[in-house]
Coordinates of C-alpha atoms and ligand atoms in Angstrom, one line a residue:
X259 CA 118.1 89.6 125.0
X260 CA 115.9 90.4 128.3
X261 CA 112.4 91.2 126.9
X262 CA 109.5 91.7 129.3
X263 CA 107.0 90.6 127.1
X264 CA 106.8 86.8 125.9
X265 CA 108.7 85.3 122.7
X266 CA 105.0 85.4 120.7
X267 CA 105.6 89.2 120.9
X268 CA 108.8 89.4 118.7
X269 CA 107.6 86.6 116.7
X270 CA 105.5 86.7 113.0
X271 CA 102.1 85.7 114.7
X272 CA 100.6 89.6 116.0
X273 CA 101.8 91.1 112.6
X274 CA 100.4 88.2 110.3
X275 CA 97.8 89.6 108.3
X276 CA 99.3 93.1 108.4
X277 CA 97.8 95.4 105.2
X278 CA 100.6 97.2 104.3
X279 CA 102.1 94.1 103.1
X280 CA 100.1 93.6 99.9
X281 CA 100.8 97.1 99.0
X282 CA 104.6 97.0 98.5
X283 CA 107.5 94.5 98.1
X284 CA 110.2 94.4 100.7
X285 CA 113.8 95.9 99.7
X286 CA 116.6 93.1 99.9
X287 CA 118.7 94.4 102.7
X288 CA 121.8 92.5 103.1
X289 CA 122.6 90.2 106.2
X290 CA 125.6 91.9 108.0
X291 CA 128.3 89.5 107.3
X292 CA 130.8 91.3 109.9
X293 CA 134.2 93.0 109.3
X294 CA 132.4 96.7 109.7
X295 CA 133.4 99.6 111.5
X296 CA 131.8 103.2 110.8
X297 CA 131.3 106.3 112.3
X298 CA 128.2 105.5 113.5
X299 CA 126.0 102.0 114.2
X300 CA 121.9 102.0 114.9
X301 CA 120.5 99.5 116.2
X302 CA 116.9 99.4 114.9
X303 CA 115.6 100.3 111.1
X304 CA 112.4 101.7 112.1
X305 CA 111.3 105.4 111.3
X306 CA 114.0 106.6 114.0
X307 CA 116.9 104.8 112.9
X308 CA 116.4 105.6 109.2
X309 CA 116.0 109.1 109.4
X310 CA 118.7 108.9 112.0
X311 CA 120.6 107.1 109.4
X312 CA 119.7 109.5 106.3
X313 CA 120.4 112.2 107.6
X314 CA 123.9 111.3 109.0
X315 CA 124.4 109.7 105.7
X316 CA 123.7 113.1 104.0
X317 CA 126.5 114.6 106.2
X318 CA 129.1 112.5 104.9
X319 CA 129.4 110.2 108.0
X320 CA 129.6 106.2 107.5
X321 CA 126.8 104.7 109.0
X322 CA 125.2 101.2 109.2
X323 CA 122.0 100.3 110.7
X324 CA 121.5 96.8 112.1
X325 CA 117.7 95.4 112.4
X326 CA 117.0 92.1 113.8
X327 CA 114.4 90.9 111.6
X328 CA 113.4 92.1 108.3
X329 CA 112.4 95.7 106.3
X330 CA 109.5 96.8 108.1
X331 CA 109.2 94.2 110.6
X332 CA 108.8 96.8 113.5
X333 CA 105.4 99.1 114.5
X334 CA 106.7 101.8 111.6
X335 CA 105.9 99.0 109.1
X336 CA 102.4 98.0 110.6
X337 CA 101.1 101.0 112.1
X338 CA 98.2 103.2 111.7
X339 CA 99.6 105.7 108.9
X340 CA 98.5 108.4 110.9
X341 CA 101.1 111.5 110.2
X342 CA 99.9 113.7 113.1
X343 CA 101.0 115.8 116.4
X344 CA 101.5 113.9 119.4
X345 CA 104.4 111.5 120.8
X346 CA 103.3 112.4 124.5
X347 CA 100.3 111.8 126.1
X348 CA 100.2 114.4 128.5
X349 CA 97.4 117.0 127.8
X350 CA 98.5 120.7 127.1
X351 CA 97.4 121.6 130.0
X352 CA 99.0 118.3 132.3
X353 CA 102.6 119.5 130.2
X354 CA 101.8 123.2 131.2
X355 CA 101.4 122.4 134.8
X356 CA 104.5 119.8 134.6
X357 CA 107.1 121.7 132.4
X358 CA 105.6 125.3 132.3
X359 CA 104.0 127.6 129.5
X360 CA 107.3 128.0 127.6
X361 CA 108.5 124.3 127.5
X362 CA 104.9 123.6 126.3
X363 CA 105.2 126.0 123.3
X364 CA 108.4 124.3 122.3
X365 CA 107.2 120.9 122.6
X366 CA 104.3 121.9 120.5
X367 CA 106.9 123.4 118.2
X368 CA 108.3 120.2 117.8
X369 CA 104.7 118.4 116.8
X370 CA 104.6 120.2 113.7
X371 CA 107.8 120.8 112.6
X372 CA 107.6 116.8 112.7
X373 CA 104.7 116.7 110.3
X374 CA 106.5 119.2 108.3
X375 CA 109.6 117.4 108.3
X376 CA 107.8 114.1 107.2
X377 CA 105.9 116.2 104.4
X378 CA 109.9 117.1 103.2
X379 CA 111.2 114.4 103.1
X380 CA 108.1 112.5 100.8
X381 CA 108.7 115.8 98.7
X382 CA 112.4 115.5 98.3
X383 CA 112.8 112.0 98.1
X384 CA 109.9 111.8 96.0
X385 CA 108.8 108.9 97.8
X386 CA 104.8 108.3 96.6
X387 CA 103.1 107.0 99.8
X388 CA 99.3 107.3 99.1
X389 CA 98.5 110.3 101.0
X390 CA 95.3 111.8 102.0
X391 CA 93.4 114.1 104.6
X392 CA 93.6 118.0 105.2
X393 CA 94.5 117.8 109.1
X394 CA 92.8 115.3 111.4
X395 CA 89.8 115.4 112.8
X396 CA 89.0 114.7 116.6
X397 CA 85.0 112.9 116.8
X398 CA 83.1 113.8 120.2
X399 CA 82.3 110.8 122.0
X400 CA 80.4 112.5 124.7
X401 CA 78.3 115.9 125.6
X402 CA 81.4 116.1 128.0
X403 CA 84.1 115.4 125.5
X404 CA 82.0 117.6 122.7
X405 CA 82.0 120.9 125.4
X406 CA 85.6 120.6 126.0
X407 CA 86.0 121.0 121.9
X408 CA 83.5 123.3 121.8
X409 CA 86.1 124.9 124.5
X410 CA 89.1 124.4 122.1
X411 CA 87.8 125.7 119.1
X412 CA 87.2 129.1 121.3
X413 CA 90.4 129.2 122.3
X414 CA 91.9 128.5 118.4
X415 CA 89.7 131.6 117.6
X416 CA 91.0 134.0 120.2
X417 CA 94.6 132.9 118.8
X418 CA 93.2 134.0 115.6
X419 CA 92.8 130.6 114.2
X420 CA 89.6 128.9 112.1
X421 CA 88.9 126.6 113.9
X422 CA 86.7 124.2 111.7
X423 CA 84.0 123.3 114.9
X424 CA 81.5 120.6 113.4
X425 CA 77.8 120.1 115.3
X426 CA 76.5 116.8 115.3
X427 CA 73.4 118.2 113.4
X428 CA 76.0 119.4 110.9
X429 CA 78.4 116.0 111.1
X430 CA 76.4 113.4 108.6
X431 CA 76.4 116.7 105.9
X432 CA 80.3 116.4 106.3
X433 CA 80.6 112.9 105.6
X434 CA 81.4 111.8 110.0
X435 CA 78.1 109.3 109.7
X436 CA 78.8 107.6 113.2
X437 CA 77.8 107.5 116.5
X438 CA 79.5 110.8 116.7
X439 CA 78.1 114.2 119.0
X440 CA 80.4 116.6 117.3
X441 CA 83.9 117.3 115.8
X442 CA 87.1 119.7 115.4
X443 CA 89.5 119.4 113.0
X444 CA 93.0 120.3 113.4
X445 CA 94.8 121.6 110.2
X446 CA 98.1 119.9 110.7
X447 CA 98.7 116.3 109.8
X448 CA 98.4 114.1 106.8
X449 CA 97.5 109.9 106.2
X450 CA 100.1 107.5 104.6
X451 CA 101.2 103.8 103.6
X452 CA 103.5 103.9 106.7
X453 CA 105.6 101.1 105.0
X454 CA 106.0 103.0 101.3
X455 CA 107.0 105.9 103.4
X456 CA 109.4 103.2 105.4
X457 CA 111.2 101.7 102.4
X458 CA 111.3 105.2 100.6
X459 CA 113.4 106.4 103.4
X460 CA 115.6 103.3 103.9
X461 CA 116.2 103.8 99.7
X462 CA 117.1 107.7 100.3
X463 CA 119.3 106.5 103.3
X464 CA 121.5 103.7 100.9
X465 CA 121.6 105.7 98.2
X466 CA 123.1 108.6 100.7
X467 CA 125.6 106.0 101.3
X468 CA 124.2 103.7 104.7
X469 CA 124.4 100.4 104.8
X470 CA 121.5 99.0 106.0
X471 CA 121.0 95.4 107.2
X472 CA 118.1 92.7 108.4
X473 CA 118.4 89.8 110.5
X474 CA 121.0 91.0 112.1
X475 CA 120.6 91.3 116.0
X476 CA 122.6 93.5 118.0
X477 CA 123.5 91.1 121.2
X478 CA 126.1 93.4 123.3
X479 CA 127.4 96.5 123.0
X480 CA 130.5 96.8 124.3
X481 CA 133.3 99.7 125.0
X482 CA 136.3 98.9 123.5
X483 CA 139.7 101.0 123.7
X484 CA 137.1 104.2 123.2
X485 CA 135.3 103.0 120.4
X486 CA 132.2 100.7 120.5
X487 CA 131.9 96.7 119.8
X488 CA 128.6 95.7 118.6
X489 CA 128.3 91.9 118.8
X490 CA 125.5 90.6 115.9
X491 CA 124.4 87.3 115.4
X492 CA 126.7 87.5 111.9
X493 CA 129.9 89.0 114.0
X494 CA 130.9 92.2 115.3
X495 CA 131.0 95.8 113.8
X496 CA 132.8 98.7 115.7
X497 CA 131.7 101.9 115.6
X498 CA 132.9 105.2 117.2
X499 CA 129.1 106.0 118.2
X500 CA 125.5 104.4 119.1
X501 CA 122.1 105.1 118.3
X502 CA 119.5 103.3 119.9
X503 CA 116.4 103.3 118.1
X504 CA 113.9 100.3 119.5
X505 CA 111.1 101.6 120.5
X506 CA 108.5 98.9 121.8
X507 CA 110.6 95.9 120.7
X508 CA 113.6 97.3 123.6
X509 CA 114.9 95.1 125.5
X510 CA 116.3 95.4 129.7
X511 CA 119.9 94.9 128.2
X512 CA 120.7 96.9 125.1
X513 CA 121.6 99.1 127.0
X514 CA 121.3 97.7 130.2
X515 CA 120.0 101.7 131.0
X516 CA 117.0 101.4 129.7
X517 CA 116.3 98.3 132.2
X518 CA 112.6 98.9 133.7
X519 CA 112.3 102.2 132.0
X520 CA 110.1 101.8 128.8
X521 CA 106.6 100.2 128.7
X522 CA 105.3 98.6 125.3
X523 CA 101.5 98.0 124.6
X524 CA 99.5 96.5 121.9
X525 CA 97.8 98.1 119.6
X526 CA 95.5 96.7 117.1
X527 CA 94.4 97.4 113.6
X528 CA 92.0 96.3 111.2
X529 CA 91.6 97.0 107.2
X530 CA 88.0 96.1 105.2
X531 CA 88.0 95.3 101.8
X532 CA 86.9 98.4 99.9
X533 CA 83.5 99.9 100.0
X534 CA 81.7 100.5 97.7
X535 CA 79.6 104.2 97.0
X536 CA 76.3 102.5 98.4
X537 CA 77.9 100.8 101.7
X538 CA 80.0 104.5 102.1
X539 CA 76.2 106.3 101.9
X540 CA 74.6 104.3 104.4
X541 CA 76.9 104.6 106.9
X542 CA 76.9 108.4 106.2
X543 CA 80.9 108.0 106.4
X544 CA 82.4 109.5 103.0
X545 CA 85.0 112.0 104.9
X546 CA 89.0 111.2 103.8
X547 CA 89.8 113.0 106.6
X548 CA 92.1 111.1 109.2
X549 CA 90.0 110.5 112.7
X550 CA 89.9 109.9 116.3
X551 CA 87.5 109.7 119.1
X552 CA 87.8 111.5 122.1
X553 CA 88.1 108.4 124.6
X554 CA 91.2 108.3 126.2
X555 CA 91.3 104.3 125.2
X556 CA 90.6 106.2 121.6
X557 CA 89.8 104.3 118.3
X558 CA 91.7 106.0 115.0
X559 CA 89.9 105.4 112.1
X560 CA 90.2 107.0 108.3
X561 CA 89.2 105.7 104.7
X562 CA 92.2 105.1 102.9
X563 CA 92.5 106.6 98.9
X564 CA 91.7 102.9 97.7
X565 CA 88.5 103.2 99.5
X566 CA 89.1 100.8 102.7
X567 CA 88.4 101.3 105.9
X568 CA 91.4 101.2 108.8
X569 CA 90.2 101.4 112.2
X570 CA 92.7 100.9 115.0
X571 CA 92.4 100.7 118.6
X572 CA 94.9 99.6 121.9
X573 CA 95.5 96.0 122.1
X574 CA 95.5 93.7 124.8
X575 CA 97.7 93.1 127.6
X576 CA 98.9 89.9 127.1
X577 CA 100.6 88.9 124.2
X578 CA 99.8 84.5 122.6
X579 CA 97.9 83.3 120.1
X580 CA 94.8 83.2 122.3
X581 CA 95.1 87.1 123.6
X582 CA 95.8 88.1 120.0
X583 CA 92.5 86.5 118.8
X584 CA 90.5 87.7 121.9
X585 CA 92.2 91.3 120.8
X586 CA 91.6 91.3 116.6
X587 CA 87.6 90.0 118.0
X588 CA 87.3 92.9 120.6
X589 CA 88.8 95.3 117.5
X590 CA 86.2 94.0 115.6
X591 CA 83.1 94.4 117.7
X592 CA 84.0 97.8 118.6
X593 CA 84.5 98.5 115.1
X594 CA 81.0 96.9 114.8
X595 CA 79.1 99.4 117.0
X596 CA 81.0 102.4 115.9
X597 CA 79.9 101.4 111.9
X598 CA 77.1 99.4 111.9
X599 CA 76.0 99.8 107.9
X600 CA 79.2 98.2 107.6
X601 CA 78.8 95.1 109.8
X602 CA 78.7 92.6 106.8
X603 CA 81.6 94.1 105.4
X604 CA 85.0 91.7 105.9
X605 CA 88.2 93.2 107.4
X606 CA 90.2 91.3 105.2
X607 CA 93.5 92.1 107.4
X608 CA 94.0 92.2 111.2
X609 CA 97.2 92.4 112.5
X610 CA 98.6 94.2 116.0
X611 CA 102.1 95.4 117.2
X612 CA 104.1 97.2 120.2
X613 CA 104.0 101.2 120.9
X614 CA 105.9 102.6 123.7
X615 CA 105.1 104.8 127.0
X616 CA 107.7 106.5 129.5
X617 CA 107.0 107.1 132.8
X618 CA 106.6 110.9 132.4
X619 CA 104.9 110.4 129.5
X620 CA 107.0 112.4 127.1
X621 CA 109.5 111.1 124.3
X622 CA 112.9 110.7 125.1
X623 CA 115.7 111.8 122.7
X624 CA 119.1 112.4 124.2
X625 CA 122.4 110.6 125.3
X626 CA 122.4 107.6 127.3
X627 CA 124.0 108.9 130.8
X628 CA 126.8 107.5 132.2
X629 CA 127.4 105.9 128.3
X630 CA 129.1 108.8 126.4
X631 CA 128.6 108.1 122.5
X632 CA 125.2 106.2 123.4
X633 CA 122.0 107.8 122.2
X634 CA 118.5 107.1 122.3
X635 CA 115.3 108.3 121.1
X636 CA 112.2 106.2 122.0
X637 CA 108.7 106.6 124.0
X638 CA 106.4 108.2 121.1
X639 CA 103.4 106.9 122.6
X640 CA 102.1 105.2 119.9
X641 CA 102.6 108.4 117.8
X642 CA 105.5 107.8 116.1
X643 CA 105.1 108.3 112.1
X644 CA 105.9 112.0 112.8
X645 CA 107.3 111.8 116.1
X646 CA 109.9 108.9 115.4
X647 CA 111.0 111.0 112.4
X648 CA 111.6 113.6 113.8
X649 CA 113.7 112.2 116.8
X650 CA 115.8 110.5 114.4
X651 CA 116.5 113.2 112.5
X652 CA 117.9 115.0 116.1
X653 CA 119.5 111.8 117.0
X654 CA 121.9 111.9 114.0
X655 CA 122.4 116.0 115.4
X656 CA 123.3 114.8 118.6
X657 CA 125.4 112.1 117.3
X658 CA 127.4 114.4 115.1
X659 CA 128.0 116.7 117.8
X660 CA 125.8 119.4 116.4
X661 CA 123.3 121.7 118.0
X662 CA 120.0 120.6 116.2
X663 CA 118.6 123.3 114.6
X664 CA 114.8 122.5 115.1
X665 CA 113.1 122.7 118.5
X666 CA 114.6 120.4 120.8
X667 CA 112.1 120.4 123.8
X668 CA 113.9 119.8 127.6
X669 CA 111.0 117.5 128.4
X670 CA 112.5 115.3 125.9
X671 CA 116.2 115.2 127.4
X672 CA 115.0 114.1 130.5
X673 CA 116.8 111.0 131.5
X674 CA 114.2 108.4 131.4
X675 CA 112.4 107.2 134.8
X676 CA 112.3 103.7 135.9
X677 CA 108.7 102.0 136.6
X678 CA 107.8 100.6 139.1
X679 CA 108.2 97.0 139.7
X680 CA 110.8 96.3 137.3
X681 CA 110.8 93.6 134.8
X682 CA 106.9 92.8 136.0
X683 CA 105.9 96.1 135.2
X684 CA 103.4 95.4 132.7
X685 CA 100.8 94.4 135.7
X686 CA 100.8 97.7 136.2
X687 CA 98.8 97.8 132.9
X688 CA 95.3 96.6 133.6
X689 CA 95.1 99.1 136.8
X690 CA 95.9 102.2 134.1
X691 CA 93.3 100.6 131.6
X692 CA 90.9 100.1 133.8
X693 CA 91.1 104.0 135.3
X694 CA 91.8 105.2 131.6
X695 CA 87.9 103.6 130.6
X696 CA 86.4 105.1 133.9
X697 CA 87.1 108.3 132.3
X698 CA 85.7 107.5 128.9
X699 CA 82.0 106.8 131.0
Ligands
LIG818 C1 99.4 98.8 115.4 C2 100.1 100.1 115.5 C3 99.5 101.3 115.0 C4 100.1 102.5 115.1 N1 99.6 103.6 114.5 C5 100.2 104.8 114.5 C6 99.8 105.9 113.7 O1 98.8 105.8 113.0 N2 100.5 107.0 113.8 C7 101.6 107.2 114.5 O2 102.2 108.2 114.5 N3 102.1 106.1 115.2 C8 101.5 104.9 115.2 N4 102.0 103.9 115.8 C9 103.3 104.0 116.5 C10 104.5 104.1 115.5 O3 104.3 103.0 114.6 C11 105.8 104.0 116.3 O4 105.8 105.0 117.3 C12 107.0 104.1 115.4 O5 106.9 103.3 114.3 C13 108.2 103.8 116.2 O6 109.3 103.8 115.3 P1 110.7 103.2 115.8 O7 111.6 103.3 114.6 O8 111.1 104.0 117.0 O9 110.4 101.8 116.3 P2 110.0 100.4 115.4 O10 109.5 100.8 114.1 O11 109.2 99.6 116.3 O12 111.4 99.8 115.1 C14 112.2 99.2 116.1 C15 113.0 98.1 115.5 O13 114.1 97.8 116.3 C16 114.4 96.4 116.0 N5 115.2 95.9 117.1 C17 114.9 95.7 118.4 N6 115.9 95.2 119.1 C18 116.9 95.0 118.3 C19 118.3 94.5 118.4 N7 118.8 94.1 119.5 N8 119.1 94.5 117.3 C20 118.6 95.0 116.1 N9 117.3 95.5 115.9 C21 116.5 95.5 117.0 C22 113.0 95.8 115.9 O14 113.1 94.6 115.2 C23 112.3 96.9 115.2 O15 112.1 96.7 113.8 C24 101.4 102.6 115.8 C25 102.0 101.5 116.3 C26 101.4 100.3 116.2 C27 102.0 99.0 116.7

């Protein structure tokens, strides 16, 4: 496998002291012991390639999905737990002046219809994954930043919305104690245990009839007298289509088309040990709403049902044991200044991961040109609980030959562009950092 970030990346080190894993046991998928062939193979058991795989499953195709390391290894079992809209990172307006009014609307179709989706599936699977928060809420960092939601909540009214607009006089009476100048709440969106949600969905997508596997890498895939060969570290599996589904751990070879054409960054996370009623009052912070500030290098932020505190920010650009120190220290300082009451408070769990950006910075779900029967659905932009869903769930569409019937947005079919530079890509990184915090000033 060609990876363009070090071995420490895809090792245990970023995601040891990851949360999520006190909070549920790991199912006991089985290592592929070869001899397999099935309708369809996905390589990946994220959020994308389980609902991928449930949702064939629950058409009555055969379907196995093949991850390299174990349940919940990847970012959808370490990740914020932040149900919400996004997956791009292109502004409403940026998308409006890129792909036009009408392409917009259906993109932003698409956001919700993957928080609705995600909300179905808990529901109908009856998976119970802690959730909290009416909507999230966006926190001011700026006169600058506060105008333009001031701006926003205008336009929500004239659209007939209520917009719930929240004045920094009014923010400590609403339970937003921080260094906060304002705040807007969106109605859509919901928190979760990201990896009770994870293992809920692998259940659903067995008991539909998947096979689901760990430690089991997909080395090649090769075309074979029309079908596909998938060569794993436990033998080969044919299948008569693909679904790729591996987000920030991709590599430049599987399939050799996405060479040079996704970019994974870090993202880090903290948890504290649960506060009490008296450390929650003098910070001012007693909201269960899900959060965000409004720097574009933004901080997420939301206290979880059992009363701790997650607060999550980007990583760092390199990726050993040294830059994952320097980035879990520079996590907590900024948590530090953004919550001083709480500066004596442990975080009891740090841990960081990989998200993924495209070059037009827009999801891709689609087929795999030139590679008839390959598909792929990647690039959420470190916005994948709902996102990642929801792409799997058109992946299995596409893969069945069927028109999906929720919004499929033509931004997201786009063949993917290369970056520059290739396999050194990633020094493109501190250049977009460094302009991204020029904004924030
Ligand atoms: C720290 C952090 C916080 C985040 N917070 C949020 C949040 O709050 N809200 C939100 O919406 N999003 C968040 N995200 C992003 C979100 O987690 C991802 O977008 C989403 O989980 C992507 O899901 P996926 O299934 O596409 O990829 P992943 O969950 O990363 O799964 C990809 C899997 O592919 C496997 N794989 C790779 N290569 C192979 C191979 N050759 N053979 C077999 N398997 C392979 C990997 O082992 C991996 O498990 C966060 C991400 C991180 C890292």
């Amino acid at each position: 496998m060609k990876r363009i970030f070090p071995p420490y990346t895809y090792g245990p080190g970023p995601r040891a002291g990851c949360w999520w894993d006190d909070t549920i046991a790991a199912p006991d998928w089985p290592v592929y012991g070869g001899g397999t062939d099935v309708d369809v193979a996905i390589v990946g058991g994220g959020f994308t390639g389980l609902s991928a795989a449930y949702h064939l499953a629950t058409t009555g195709a055969s379907v196995a999905v093949l991850e390299a390391q174990s349940p919940g290894w990847g970012a959808s079992g370490r990740n914020g737990g932040f149900c919400c809209l996004g997956g791009a990172k292109l502004s409403p307006a940026s998308m409006k002046r890129t792909y036009g009014s009408s392409d917009t609307a259906v993109y932003q179709a698409a956001e919700s219809a993957a928080i609705d989706l995600v909300a179905e599936l808990l529901d109908r699977l009856d998976i119970d994954a802690d959730i909290h928060s009416k909507g999230e809420t966006e926190l001011a960092h700026s006169p600058r930043a506060m105008a333009a939601l001031r701006k926003e909540a205008e336009a929500m009214s004239l659209a007939g919305e209520t917009p719930d607009l929240i004045e920094k006089a009014d923010l400590d009476q609403a339970g937003f104690g921080g260094p906060f100048l304002g705040a807007l709440t969106r109605p859509e969106g919901f928190g979760l245990n990201p990896r009770k949600y994870l293992f809920g969905l692998s259940n659903a997508a067995q008991t539909a009839g998947a096979e689901v596997y760990q430690q089991t890498e997909v080395q090649r895939i090769a075309r074979r007298d029309g079908r596909f060969a998938l060569e794993t570290s436990f033998g080969q599996l044919t299948a008569s289509k693909v679904v790729v589904a591996t987000n920030g751990y991709s590599s430049e070879d599987l399939p050799k088309w996405l060479a040079g054409r996704y970019l994974p960054a870090q993202s880090t996370v903290l948890v504290t040990r649960p506060l009490t009623d008296d450390e929650l009052a003098a910070q001012g912070w007693t909201s269960d709403q899900m959060a965000f500030d409004t720097r574009n290098l933004l901080h997420y932020f939301r206290l979880m049902p059992d009363r701790r505190f997650l607060f999550g920010m980007r990583g760092g650009l390199m990726s050993s044991p040294s830059a994952e120190h320097a980035a879990r220290k520079r996590t907590r300082a900024d948590f530090d200044k953004m919550f001083p009451a709480w500066r004596a408070v442990p975080s009891t769990h740090t841990w960081s991961g990989m998200v993924c950006l495209a070059r037009n910075r827009v999801p891709f779900v689609g087929p795999v040109p030139e590679q008839p029967g390959v598909f792929a659905g990647l690039a959420f932009h470190g916005n994948g609980v709902a996102m990642g869903s929801y792409s799997g769930r058109l992946l299995a569409d596409l893969a069945m030959e069927a028109i999906p019937d929720l919004p499929y947005p033509s931004q997201m079919r786009q063949p993917m562009a290369r970056f520059p530079l290739g396999r050194a890509r990633r020094v493109i990184m501190p250049a977009l950092y460094g302009a991204l915090k020029l904004g924030d000033l």
